[in-house]
Tab-separated table of C-alpha atoms in Angstrom:
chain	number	residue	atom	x	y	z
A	1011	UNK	CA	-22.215	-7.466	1.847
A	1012	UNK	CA	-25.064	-9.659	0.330
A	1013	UNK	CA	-25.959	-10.899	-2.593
A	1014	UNK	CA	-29.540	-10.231	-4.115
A	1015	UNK	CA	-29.300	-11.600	-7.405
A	1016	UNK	CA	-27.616	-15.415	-7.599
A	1017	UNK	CA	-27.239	-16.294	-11.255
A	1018	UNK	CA	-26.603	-20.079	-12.002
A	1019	UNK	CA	-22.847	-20.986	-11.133
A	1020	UNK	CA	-20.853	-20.967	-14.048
A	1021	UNK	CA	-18.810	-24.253	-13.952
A	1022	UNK	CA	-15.031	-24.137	-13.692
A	1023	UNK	CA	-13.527	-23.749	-16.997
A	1024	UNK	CA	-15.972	-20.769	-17.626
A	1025	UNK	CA	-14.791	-19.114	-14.853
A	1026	UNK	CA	-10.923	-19.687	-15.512
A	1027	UNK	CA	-11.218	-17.999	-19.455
A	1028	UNK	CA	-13.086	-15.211	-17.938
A	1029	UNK	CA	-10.351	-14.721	-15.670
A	1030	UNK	CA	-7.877	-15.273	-17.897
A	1031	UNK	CA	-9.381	-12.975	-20.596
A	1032	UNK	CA	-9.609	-10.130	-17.936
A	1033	UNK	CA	-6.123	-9.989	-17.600
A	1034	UNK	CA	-5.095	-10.452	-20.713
A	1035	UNK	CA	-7.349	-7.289	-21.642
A	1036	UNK	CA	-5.196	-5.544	-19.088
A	1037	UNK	CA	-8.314	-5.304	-17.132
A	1038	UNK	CA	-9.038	-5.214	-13.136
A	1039	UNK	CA	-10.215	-8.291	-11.069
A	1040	UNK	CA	-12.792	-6.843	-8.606
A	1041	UNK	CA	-13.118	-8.224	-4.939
A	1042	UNK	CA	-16.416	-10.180	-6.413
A	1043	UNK	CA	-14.953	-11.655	-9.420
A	1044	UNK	CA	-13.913	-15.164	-9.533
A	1045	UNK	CA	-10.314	-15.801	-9.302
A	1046	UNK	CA	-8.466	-19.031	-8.952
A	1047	UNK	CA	-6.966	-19.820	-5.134
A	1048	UNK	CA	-3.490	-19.273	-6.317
A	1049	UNK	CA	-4.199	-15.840	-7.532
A	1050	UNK	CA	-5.567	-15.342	-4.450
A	1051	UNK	CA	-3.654	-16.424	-1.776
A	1052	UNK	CA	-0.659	-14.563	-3.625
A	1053	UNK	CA	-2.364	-11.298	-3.464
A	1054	UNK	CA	-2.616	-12.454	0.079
A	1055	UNK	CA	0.681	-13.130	1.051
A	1056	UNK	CA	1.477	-9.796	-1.022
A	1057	UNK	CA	-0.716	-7.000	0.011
A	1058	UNK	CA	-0.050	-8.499	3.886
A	1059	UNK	CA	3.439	-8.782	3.570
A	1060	UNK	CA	3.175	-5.090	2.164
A	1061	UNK	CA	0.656	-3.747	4.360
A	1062	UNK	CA	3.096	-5.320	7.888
A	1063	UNK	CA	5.997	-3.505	5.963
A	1064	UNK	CA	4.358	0.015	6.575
A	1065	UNK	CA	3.309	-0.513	9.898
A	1066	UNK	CA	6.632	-1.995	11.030
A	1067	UNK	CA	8.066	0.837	9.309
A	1068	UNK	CA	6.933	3.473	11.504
A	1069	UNK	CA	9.260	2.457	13.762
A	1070	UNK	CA	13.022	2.815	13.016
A	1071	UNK	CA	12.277	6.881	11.729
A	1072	UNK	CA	9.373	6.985	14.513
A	1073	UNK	CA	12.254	7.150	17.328
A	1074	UNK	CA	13.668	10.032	16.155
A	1075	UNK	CA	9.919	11.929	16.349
A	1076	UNK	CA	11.359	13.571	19.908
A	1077	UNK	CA	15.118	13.738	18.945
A	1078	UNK	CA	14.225	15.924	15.655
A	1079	UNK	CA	16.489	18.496	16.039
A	1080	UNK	CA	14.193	21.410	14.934
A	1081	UNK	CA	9.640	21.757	15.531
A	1082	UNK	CA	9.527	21.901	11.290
A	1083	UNK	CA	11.718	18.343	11.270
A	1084	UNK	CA	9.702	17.186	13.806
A	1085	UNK	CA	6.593	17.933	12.179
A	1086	UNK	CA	7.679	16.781	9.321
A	1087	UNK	CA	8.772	13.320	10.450
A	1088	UNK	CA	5.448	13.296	12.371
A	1089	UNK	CA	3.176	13.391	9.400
A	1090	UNK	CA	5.268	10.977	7.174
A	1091	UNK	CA	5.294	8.193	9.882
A	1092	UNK	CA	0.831	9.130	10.127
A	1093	UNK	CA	1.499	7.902	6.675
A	1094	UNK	CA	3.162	4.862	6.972
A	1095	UNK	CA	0.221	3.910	9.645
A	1096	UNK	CA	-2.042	5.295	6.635
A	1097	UNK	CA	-0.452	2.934	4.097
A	1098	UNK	CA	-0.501	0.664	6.232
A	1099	UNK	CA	-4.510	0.715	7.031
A	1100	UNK	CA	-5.145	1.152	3.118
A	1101	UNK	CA	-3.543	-2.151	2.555
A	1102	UNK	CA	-4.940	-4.108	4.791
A	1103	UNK	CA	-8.305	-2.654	3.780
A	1104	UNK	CA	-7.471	-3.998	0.540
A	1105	UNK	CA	-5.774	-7.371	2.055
A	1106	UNK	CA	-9.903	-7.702	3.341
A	1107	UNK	CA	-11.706	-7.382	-0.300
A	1108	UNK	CA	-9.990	-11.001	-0.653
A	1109	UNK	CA	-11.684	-12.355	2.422
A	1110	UNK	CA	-8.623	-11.725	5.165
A	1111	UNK	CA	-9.701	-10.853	8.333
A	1112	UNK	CA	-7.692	-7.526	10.020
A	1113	UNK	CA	-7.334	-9.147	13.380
A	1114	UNK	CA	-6.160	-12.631	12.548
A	1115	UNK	CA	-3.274	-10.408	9.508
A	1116	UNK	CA	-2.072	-8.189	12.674
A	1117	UNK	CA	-1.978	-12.007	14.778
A	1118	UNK	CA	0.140	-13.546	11.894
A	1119	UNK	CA	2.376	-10.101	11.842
A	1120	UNK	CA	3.179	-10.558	15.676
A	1121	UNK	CA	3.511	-14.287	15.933
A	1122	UNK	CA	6.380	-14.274	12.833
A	1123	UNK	CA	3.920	-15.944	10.765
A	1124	UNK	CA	3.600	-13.189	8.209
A	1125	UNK	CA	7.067	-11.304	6.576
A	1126	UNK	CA	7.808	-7.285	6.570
A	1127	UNK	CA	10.162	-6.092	4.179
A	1128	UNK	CA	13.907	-6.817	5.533
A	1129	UNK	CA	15.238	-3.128	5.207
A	1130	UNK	CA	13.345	-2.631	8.589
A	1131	UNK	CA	15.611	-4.749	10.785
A	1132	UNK	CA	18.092	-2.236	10.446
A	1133	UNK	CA	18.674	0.472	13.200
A	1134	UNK	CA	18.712	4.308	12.965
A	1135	UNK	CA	22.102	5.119	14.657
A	1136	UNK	CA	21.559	8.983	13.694
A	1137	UNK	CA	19.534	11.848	12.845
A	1138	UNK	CA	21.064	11.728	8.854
A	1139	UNK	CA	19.519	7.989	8.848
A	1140	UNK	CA	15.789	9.805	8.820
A	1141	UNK	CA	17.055	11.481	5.771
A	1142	UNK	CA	18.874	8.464	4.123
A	1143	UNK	CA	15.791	6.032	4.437
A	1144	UNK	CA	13.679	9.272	2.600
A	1145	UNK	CA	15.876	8.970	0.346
A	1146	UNK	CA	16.655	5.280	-0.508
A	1147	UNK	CA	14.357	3.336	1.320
A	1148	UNK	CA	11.141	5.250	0.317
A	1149	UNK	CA	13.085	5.737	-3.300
A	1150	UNK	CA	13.155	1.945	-3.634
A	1151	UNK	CA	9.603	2.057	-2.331
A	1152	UNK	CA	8.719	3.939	-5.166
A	1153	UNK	CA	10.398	2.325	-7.704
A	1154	UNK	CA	8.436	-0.652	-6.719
A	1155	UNK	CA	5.024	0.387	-6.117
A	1156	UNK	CA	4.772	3.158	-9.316
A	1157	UNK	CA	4.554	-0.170	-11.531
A	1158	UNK	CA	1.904	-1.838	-8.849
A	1159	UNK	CA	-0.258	1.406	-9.487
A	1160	UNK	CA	-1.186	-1.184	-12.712
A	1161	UNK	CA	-1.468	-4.672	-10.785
A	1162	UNK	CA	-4.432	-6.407	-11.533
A	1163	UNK	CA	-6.656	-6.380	-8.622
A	1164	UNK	CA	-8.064	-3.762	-8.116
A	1165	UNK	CA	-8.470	-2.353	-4.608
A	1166	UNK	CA	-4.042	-2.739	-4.823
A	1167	UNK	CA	-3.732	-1.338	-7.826
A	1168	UNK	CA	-6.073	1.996	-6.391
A	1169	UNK	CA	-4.262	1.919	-2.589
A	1170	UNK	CA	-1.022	1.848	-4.671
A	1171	UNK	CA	-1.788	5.129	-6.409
A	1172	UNK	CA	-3.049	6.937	-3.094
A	1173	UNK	CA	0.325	5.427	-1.689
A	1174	UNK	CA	2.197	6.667	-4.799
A	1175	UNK	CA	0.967	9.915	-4.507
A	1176	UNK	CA	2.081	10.774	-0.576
A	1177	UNK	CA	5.724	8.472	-1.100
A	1178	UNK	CA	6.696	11.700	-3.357
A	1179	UNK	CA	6.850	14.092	-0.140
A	1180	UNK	CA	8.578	10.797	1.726
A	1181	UNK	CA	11.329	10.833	-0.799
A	1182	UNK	CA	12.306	14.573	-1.105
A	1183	UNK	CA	11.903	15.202	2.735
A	1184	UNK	CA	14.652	12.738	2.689
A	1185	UNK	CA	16.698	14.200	-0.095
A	1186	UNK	CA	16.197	17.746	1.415
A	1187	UNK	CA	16.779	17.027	4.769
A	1188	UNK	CA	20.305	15.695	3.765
A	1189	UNK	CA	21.293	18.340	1.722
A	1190	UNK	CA	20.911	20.578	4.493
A	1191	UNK	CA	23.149	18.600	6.915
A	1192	UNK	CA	25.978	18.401	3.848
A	1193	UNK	CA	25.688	21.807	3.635
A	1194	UNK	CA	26.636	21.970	7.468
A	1195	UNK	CA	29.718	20.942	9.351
A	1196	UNK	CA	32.585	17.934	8.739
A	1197	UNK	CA	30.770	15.882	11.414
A	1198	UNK	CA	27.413	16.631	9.812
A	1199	UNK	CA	28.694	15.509	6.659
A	1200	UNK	CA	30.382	12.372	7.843
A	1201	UNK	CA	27.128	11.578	9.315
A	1202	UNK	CA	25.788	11.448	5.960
A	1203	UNK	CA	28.149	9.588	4.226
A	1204	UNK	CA	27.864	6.859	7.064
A	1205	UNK	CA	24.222	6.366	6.509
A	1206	UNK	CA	24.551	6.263	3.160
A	1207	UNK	CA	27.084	3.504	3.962
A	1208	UNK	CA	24.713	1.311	5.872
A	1209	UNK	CA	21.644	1.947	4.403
A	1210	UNK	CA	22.918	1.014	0.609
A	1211	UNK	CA	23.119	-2.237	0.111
A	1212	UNK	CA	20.086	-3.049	2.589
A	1213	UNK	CA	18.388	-0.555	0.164
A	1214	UNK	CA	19.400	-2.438	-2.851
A	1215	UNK	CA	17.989	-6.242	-0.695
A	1216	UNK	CA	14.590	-4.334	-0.769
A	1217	UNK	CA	13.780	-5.588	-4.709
A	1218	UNK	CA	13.747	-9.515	-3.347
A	1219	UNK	CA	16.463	-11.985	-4.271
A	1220	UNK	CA	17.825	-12.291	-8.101
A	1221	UNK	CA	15.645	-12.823	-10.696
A	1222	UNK	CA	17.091	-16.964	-10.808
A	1223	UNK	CA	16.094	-17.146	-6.835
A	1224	UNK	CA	12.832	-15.511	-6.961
A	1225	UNK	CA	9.958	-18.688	-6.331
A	1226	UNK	CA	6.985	-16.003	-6.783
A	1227	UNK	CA	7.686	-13.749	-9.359
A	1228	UNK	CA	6.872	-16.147	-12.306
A	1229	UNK	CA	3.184	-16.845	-11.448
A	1230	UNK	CA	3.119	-12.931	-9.976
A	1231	UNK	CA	4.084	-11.552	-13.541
A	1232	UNK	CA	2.005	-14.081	-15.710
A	1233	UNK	CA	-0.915	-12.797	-13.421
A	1234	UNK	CA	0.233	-9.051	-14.040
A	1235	UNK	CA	0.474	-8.744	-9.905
A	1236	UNK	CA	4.036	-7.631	-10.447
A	1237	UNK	CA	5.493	-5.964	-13.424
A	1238	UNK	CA	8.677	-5.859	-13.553
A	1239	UNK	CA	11.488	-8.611	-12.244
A	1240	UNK	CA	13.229	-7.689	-9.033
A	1241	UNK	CA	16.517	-6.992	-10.666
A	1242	UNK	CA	14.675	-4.927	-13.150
A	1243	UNK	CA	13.293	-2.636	-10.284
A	1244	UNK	CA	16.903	-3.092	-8.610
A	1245	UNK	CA	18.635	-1.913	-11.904
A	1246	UNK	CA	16.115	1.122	-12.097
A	1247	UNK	CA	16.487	1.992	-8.437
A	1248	UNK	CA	20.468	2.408	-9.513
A	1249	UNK	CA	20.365	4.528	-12.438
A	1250	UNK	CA	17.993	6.955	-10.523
A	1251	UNK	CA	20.264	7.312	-7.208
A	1252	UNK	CA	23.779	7.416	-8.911
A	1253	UNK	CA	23.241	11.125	-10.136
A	1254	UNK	CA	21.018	11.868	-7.174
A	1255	UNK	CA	23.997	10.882	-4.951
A	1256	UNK	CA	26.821	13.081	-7.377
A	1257	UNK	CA	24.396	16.199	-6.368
A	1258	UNK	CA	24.434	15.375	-3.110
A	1259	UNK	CA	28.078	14.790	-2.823
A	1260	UNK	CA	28.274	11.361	-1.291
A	1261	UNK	CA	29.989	8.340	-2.400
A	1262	UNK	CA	27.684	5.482	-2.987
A	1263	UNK	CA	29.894	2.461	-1.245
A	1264	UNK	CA	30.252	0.239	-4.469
A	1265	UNK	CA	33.452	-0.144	-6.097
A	1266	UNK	CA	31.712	-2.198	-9.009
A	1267	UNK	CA	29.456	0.756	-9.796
A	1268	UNK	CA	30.210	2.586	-12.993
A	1269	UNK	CA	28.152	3.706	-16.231
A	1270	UNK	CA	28.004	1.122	-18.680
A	1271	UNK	CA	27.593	2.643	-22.253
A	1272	UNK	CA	26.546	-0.293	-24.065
A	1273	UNK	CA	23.687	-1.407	-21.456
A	1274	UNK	CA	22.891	2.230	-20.950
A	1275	UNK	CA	22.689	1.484	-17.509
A	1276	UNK	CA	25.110	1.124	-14.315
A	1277	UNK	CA	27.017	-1.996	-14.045
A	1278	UNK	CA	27.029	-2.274	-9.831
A	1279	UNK	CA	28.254	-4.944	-7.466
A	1280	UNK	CA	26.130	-8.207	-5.945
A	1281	UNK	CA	24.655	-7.921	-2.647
A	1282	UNK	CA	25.111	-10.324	0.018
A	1283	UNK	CA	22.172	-12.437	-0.759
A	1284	UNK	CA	23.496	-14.474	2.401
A	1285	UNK	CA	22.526	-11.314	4.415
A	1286	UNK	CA	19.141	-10.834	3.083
A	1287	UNK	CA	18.244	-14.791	3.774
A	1288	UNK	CA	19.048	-14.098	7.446
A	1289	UNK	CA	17.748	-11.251	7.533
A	1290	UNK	CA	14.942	-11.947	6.430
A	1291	UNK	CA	14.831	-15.138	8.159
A	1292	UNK	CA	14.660	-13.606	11.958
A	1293	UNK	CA	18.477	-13.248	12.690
A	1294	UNK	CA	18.782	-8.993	11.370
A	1295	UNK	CA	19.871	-6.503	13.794
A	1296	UNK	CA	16.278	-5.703	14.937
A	1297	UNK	CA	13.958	-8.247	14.116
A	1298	UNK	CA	12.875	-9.211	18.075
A	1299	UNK	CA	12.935	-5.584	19.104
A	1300	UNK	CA	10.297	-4.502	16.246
A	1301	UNK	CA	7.747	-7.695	17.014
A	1302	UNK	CA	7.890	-7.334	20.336
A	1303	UNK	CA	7.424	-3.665	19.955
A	1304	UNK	CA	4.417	-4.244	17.753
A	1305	UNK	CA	3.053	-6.748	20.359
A	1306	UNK	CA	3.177	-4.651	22.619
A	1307	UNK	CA	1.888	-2.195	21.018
A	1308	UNK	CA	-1.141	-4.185	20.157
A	1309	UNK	CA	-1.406	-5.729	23.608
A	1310	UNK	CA	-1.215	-2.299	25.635
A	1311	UNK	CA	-3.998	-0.753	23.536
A	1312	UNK	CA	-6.265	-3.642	24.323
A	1313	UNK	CA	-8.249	-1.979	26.617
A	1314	UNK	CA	-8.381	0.820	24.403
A	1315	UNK	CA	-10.752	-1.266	21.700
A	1316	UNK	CA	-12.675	-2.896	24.450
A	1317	UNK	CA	-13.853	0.252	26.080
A	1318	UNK	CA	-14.694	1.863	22.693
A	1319	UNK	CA	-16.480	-1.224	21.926
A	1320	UNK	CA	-18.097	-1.356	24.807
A	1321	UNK	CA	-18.814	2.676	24.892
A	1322	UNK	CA	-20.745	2.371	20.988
A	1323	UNK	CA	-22.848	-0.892	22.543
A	1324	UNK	CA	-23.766	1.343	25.769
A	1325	UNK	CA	-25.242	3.961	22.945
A	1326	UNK	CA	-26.349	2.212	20.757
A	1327	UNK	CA	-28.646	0.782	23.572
A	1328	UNK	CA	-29.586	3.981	24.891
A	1329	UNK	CA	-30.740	5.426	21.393
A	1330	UNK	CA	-32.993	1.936	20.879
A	1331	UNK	CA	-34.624	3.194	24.358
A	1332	UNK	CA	-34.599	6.438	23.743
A	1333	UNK	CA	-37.023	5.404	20.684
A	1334	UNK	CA	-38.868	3.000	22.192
A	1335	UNK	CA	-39.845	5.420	24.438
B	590	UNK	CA	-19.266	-10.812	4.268
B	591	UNK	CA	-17.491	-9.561	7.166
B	592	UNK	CA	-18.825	-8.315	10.977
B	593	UNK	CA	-17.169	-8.776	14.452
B	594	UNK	CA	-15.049	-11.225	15.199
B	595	UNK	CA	-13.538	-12.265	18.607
B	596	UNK	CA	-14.809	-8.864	19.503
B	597	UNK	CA	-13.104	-6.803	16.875
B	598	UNK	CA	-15.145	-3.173	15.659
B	599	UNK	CA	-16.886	-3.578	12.501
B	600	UNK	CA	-15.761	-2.498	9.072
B	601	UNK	CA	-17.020	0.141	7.067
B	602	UNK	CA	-16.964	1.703	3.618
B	603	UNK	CA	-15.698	4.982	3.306
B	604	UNK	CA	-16.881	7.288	0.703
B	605	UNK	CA	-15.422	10.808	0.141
B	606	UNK	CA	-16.654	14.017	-2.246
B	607	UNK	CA	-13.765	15.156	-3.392
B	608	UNK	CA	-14.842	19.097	-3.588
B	609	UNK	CA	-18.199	20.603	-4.083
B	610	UNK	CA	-20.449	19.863	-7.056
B	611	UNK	CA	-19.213	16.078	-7.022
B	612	UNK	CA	-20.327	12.590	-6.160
B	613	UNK	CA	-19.240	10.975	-3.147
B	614	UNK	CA	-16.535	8.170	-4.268
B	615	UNK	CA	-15.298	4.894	-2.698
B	616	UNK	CA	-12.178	5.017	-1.261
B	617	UNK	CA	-12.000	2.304	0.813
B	618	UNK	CA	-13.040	0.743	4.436
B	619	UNK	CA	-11.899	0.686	8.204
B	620	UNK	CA	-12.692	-0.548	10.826
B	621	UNK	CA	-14.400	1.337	13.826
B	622	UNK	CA	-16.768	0.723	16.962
B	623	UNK	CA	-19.371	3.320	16.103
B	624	UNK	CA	-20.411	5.507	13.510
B	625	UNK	CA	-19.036	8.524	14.921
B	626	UNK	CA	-15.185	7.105	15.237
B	627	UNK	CA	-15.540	5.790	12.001
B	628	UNK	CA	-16.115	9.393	10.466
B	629	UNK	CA	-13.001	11.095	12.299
B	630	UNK	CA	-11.052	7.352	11.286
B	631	UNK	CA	-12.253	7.960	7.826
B	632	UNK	CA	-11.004	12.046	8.099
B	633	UNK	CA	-7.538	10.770	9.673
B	634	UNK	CA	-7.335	7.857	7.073
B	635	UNK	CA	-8.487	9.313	4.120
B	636	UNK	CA	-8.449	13.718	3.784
B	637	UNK	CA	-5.042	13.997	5.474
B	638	UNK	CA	-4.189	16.289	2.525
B	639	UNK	CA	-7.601	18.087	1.528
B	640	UNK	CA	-8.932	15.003	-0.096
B	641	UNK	CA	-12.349	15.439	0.572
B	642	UNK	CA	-15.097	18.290	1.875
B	643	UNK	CA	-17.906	15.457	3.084
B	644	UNK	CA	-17.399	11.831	4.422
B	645	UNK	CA	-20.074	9.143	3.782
B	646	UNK	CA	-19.354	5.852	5.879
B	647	UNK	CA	-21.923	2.487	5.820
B	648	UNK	CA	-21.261	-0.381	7.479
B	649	UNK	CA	-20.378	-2.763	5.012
B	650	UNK	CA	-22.677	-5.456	5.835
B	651	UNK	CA	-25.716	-3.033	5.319
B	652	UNK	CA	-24.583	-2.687	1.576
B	653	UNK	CA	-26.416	-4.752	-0.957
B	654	UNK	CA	-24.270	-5.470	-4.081
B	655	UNK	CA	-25.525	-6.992	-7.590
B	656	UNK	CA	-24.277	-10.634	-8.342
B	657	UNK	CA	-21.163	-11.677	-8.024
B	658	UNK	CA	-19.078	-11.242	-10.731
B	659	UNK	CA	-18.713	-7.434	-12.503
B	660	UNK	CA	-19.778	-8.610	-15.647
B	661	UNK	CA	-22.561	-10.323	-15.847
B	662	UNK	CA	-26.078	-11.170	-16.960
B	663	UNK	CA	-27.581	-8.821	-14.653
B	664	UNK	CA	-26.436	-5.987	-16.955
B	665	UNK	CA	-27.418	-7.927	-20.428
B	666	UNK	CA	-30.971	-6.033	-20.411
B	667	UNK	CA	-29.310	-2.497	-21.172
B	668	UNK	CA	-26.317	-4.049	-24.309
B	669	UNK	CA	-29.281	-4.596	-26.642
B	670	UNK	CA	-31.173	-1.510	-26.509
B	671	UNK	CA	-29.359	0.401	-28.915
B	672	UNK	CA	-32.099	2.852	-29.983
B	673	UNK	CA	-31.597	4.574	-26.202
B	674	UNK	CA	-28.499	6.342	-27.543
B	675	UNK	CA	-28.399	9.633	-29.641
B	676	UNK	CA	-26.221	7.598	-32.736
B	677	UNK	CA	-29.240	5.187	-33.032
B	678	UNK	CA	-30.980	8.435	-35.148
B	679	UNK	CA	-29.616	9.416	-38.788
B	680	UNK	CA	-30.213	13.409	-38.801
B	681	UNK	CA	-28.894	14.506	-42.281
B	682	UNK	CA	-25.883	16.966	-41.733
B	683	UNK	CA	-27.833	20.134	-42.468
B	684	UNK	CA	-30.072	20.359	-40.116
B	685	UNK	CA	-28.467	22.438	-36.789
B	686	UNK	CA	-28.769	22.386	-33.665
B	687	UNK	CA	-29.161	18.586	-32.808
């Protein structure tokens, strides 16, 4: 975009209280507003990390697209993983309102430059696992990015509430799709109860490390990127599953966990931060496969982009000639 | 602000009417090599649930925005011209219709 109007540059400190009085109003910073470096290069880090999440995402549920065992779960697993890519696309579109460049954010994804969420390093060992991540991993999803609907740049804040909106269907495919199989046979239901296993306390890693270990989230809040802590969102995530899992009839694997009257909320046992620093630190499960799957990925449709790039410059030519004459 | 790089497709702005008898909102951008792929990118991306009965897409660099900043002394001209709205005029309360 250009600029037609240039109004004398404010100097500095101008800028800053404008900024700061923006947020303190509770109102938006727009892509054209000034914003100090820090506030940007957070929202950076951020709305990459976030957008890589979704994209790397589409993989663990996205290999059980031909093993769905009926067309209507296969369908349905089809169109949630179109909207992890669509997530995906929406936050890097608003990754480049701050001046990031698409190609160089999907470089930084593939070269282990830029972080995805940890919970994605974990394999799918069975069908219930489609259902289980519905349910916890796209629960914790939500329990994090309702709050972000309100984060103070805008173009997140507005790709959080189109993200919001299609999570919901995410969430109770999940739910749904488990009730049926604990409605089904002993095996079925052991299934289930192993996911729910595996999946928990990767689920519960998702909020970030402990409010005492979390570098970020100070400058994040004060800038009203985040909203809430990490154990905050972890505590809220809790309360909502525990009945969610009584329904259900599984047993969430947590000795610690019980209802504590005077917090009003459930007292639950500490993850193994050690896991989540290795996790997240290359050495999970699946970290090499899902790179090099994305590199590949990105490498094999190469040609792909060329030859539409080169098909719009063929016709775009012709049209100028087809004028000119 | 933004066009090809390394040989990348250039982005563009997506707007969508949401149903008939509205305007055509921002939504977003994508990127695409043509106009046409960037209309059935922007249907794909952006009405995967009935969002929208007409896409508008622009290349962004071929949109001219007002100065930087939201708020700003480009707007100033319209804050003191208080006798364009209806409140500016004292009717007394019996006279209907207005």
């Amino acid at each position: 975009m250009t600029t037609t109007h240039s109004a004398e540059a404010p100097p500095q400190e101008r800028l800053q209280e404008h900024f700061d009085a923006t947020i303190a109003r509770d109102q938006r910073i727009e892509p054209r507003d000034w914003m100090p470096d820090g506030y940007r290069k957070t929202l950076v880090r951020q709305i990459a990390q976030h957008a890589h999440s979704e994209i790397i995402g589409m993989q663990p549920e996205g290999e059980w697209i031909t093993r769905a065992p009926s067309l209507r779960r296969k369908a349905i697993l089809f169109a949630k993983v179109q909207d992890e890519a669509g997530h995906g696309l929406y936050l890097y579109s608003a990754a480049e309102t701050l001046g990031a460049d698409r190609a160089d954010l999907t470089e930084r994804l593939i070269e282990g430059r830029q972080k995805y969420s940890s919970i994605f390093n974990y394999p799918t060992l069975s069908f219930a696992d489609v259902g289980v991540i519905g349910w916890f991993v796209d629960g914790a999803a939500i329990c994090n990015q309702v709050p972000l609907c309100r984060s103070s740049y805008g173009p997140y804040a507005r790709a959080m509430v189109r993200i919001c909106k299609e999570e919901s269907f995410h969430q109770r495919q999940g739910y749904e799709l488990l009730m049926t199989m604990m409605r089904g046979t002993e095996a079925q239901k052991a299934m289930v109860q192993d996911a729910v296993d595996r999946w928990w306390w990767p689920s519960l890693m998702m909020f970030g490390p402990p409010d005492g270990d979390s570098p970020n989230s100070a400058a994040s809040m004060a800038w009203k990127i985040k909203r809430h802590t990490n154990d905050e969102l972890r505590q809220r995530f809790v309360d909502m599953t525990v009945p969610q899992a009584e329904k259900l009839g599984v047993t969430l694997p947590d000795p610690e966990l019980r209802w504590n009257d005077e917090r009003g909320h459930h007292d639950f046992g500490t993850p193994d931060w050690s896991e989540l620093k290795r996790v997240i630190g290359g050495d999970g499960p699946c970290n090499a496969q899902r790179t090099e799957r994305r590199r590949s990925a990105h490498e094999e449709g190469a040609w792909v982009r060329e030859a539409a790039t080169a098909h719009a410059a063929k016709q775009a030519d012709r049209a100028r000639k087809g004028t000119a004459a | 602000m933004s066009g090809t790089n390394k040989g990348d497709w250039p982005l563009y702005e997506v707007f969508v009417r949401g149903k008939r008898g509205l305007n055509h909102v921002h939504v977003g951008s994508l990127h695409a090599a043509d106009d046409a792929m960037a209309l059935t990118h922007a249907r794909d991306l952006y009405t995967r649930r009935n969002e929208g009965v007409s896409i508008w897409v622009v290349r962004s660099e071929h949109i001219a925005a007002s100065t930087r900043d939201e708020k700003d002394p480009f707007f100033a001209p319209s804050a003191d011209k208080v006798y364009r709205h209806p409140t500016f005029y004292d009717i007394p309360d019996d006279v209907p219709h207005i």
